[in-house]
Amino acid sequence: MKSKDAIEALAALGQESRLAIVRLLFREGPDGLSAGEIADRLTLSAPTLSFHLPHLHRAGLLNSRREGNSIIYAANYARMNALIIYLTRDCCRERSGIGADIAGPRSAVLANTHRGAGIHEAPPRVHRR
């Protein structure tokens, strides 16, 4: 992945609704969801969803296909894996074991592409006084 591609993907993810769309589709798996189903599950209006989907598609984070009258959107696991590898490629080179689970040649994103796998939440923030 080139730096320009990583910047475009990260910029696309840097908006709350778009991040929610990507997270939903990653949880849903390779079968994906119709635009209407995405809108229903995330309680987004059709115009709002229509605004955000092209950003994610241009960044390569979503694949789409037509089924009858519907367009089905699915997460592009290979692209997300490439982004994670790009971000972590130089992680902890001199420290064995640190970051090995994300910086290796086969990251957890690619290894867990089946439905429901690979769902990760950020750790809760610790408030220090």
Coordinates of C-alpha atoms in Angstrom, one line a residue:
M1 CA 0.0 0.0 0.0
K2 CA 1.2 3.5 -0.8
S3 CA 1.2 6.4 1.6
K4 CA -1.5 8.2 -0.5
D5 CA -3.8 5.1 -0.3
A6 CA -3.4 4.8 3.5
I7 CA -4.2 8.5 3.9
E8 CA -7.3 8.2 1.8
A9 CA -8.5 5.1 3.8
L10 CA -7.7 6.7 7.1
A11 CA -9.5 9.9 6.1
A12 CA -12.6 7.9 5.1
L13 CA -12.6 6.2 8.5
G14 CA -12.2 9.5 10.3
Q15 CA -15.9 10.2 10.3
E16 CA -18.3 8.7 12.8
S17 CA -21.0 7.4 10.4
R18 CA -18.4 6.0 8.0
L19 CA -16.6 4.2 10.8
A20 CA -19.9 2.8 11.9
I21 CA -20.6 1.5 8.4
V22 CA -17.3 -0.2 8.1
R23 CA -17.5 -1.8 11.5
L24 CA -21.0 -3.1 10.8
L25 CA -19.9 -4.6 7.5
F26 CA -16.8 -6.2 9.0
R27 CA -19.1 -7.8 11.6
E28 CA -21.5 -8.9 8.9
G29 CA -18.9 -10.8 6.9
P30 CA -18.3 -11.2 3.2
D31 CA -22.0 -11.6 2.3
G32 CA -22.5 -7.9 3.1
L33 CA -25.7 -5.9 3.4
S34 CA -27.9 -3.9 1.1
A35 CA -27.8 -0.2 1.5
G36 CA -31.3 -0.2 3.0
E37 CA -30.3 -2.7 5.6
I38 CA -27.2 -0.7 6.5
A39 CA -29.4 2.4 6.8
D40 CA -31.9 0.6 9.0
R41 CA -29.3 -1.0 11.3
L42 CA -27.5 2.3 11.8
T43 CA -30.6 4.5 11.8
L44 CA -29.1 6.6 9.0
S45 CA -31.2 8.4 6.4
A46 CA -30.9 7.3 2.8
P47 CA -29.3 10.6 1.7
T48 CA -26.8 10.4 4.6
L49 CA -25.9 6.9 3.6
S50 CA -25.7 7.8 0.0
F51 CA -23.2 10.6 0.9
H52 CA -20.9 8.3 2.9
L53 CA -20.8 5.1 0.9
P54 CA -18.9 6.6 -2.1
H55 CA -16.1 7.8 0.3
L56 CA -15.6 4.3 1.6
H57 CA -15.9 2.8 -1.8
R58 CA -13.3 5.2 -3.3
A59 CA -10.9 4.4 -0.4
G60 CA -11.2 0.7 -1.3
L61 CA -12.7 -0.2 2.1
L62 CA -15.9 -1.6 0.6
N63 CA -16.8 -3.8 -2.3
S64 CA -20.2 -3.6 -3.9
R65 CA -22.3 -5.8 -6.2
R66 CA -25.7 -5.7 -7.7
E67 CA -28.3 -8.2 -6.7
G68 CA -31.6 -7.5 -8.5
N69 CA -32.6 -4.0 -7.6
S70 CA -30.3 -3.8 -4.6
I71 CA -26.6 -2.9 -4.3
I72 CA -24.9 -5.1 -1.7
Y73 CA -22.0 -3.6 0.2
A74 CA -19.3 -5.7 1.9
A75 CA -16.1 -5.0 3.7
N76 CA -12.9 -5.3 1.7
Y77 CA -10.9 -7.4 4.1
A78 CA -7.8 -7.5 1.9
R79 CA -7.7 -3.7 1.7
M80 CA -8.1 -3.3 5.5
N81 CA -5.4 -5.9 6.0
A82 CA -3.1 -4.0 3.7
L83 CA -3.8 -0.8 5.7
I84 CA -3.0 -2.6 9.0
I85 CA 0.2 -4.0 7.6
Y86 CA 1.2 -0.6 6.2
L87 CA 0.6 1.0 9.7
T88 CA 2.4 -1.7 11.6
R89 CA 5.1 -2.8 9.1
D90 CA 7.9 -1.3 11.2
C91 CA 6.4 -2.0 14.5
C92 CA 8.8 -3.2 17.2
R93 CA 11.5 -4.5 14.8
E94 CA 14.1 -4.8 17.5
R95 CA 11.8 -6.2 20.2
S96 CA 10.8 -9.8 19.7
G97 CA 7.2 -10.7 20.6
I98 CA 6.0 -7.1 20.9
G99 CA 3.4 -6.4 18.2
A100 CA 4.0 -9.8 16.5
D101 CA 0.3 -10.5 16.4
I102 CA -0.5 -7.4 14.3
A103 CA 2.8 -6.8 12.5
G104 CA 3.4 -10.3 11.1
P105 CA 2.8 -11.2 7.4
R106 CA -0.7 -12.5 8.2
S107 CA -2.5 -10.2 10.5
A108 CA -5.5 -11.0 12.6
V109 CA -7.8 -9.1 10.2
L110 CA -7.1 -11.4 7.3
A111 CA -7.0 -14.5 9.5
N112 CA -10.5 -13.8 10.9
T113 CA -12.6 -12.9 7.9
H114 CA -15.4 -15.2 8.7
R115 CA -18.7 -13.9 10.2
G116 CA -18.3 -12.3 13.6
A117 CA -14.6 -12.9 14.0
G118 CA -12.1 -10.2 14.5
I119 CA -14.4 -7.8 16.3
H120 CA -12.2 -5.7 18.5
E121 CA -13.1 -2.8 20.7
A122 CA -10.7 -0.2 21.9
P123 CA -9.8 -0.6 25.5
P124 CA -11.6 1.8 27.8
R125 CA -9.9 5.1 28.5
V126 CA -8.2 5.4 31.8
H127 CA -8.8 8.7 33.5
R128 CA -5.9 9.7 35.5
R129 CA -5.9 12.4 38.2

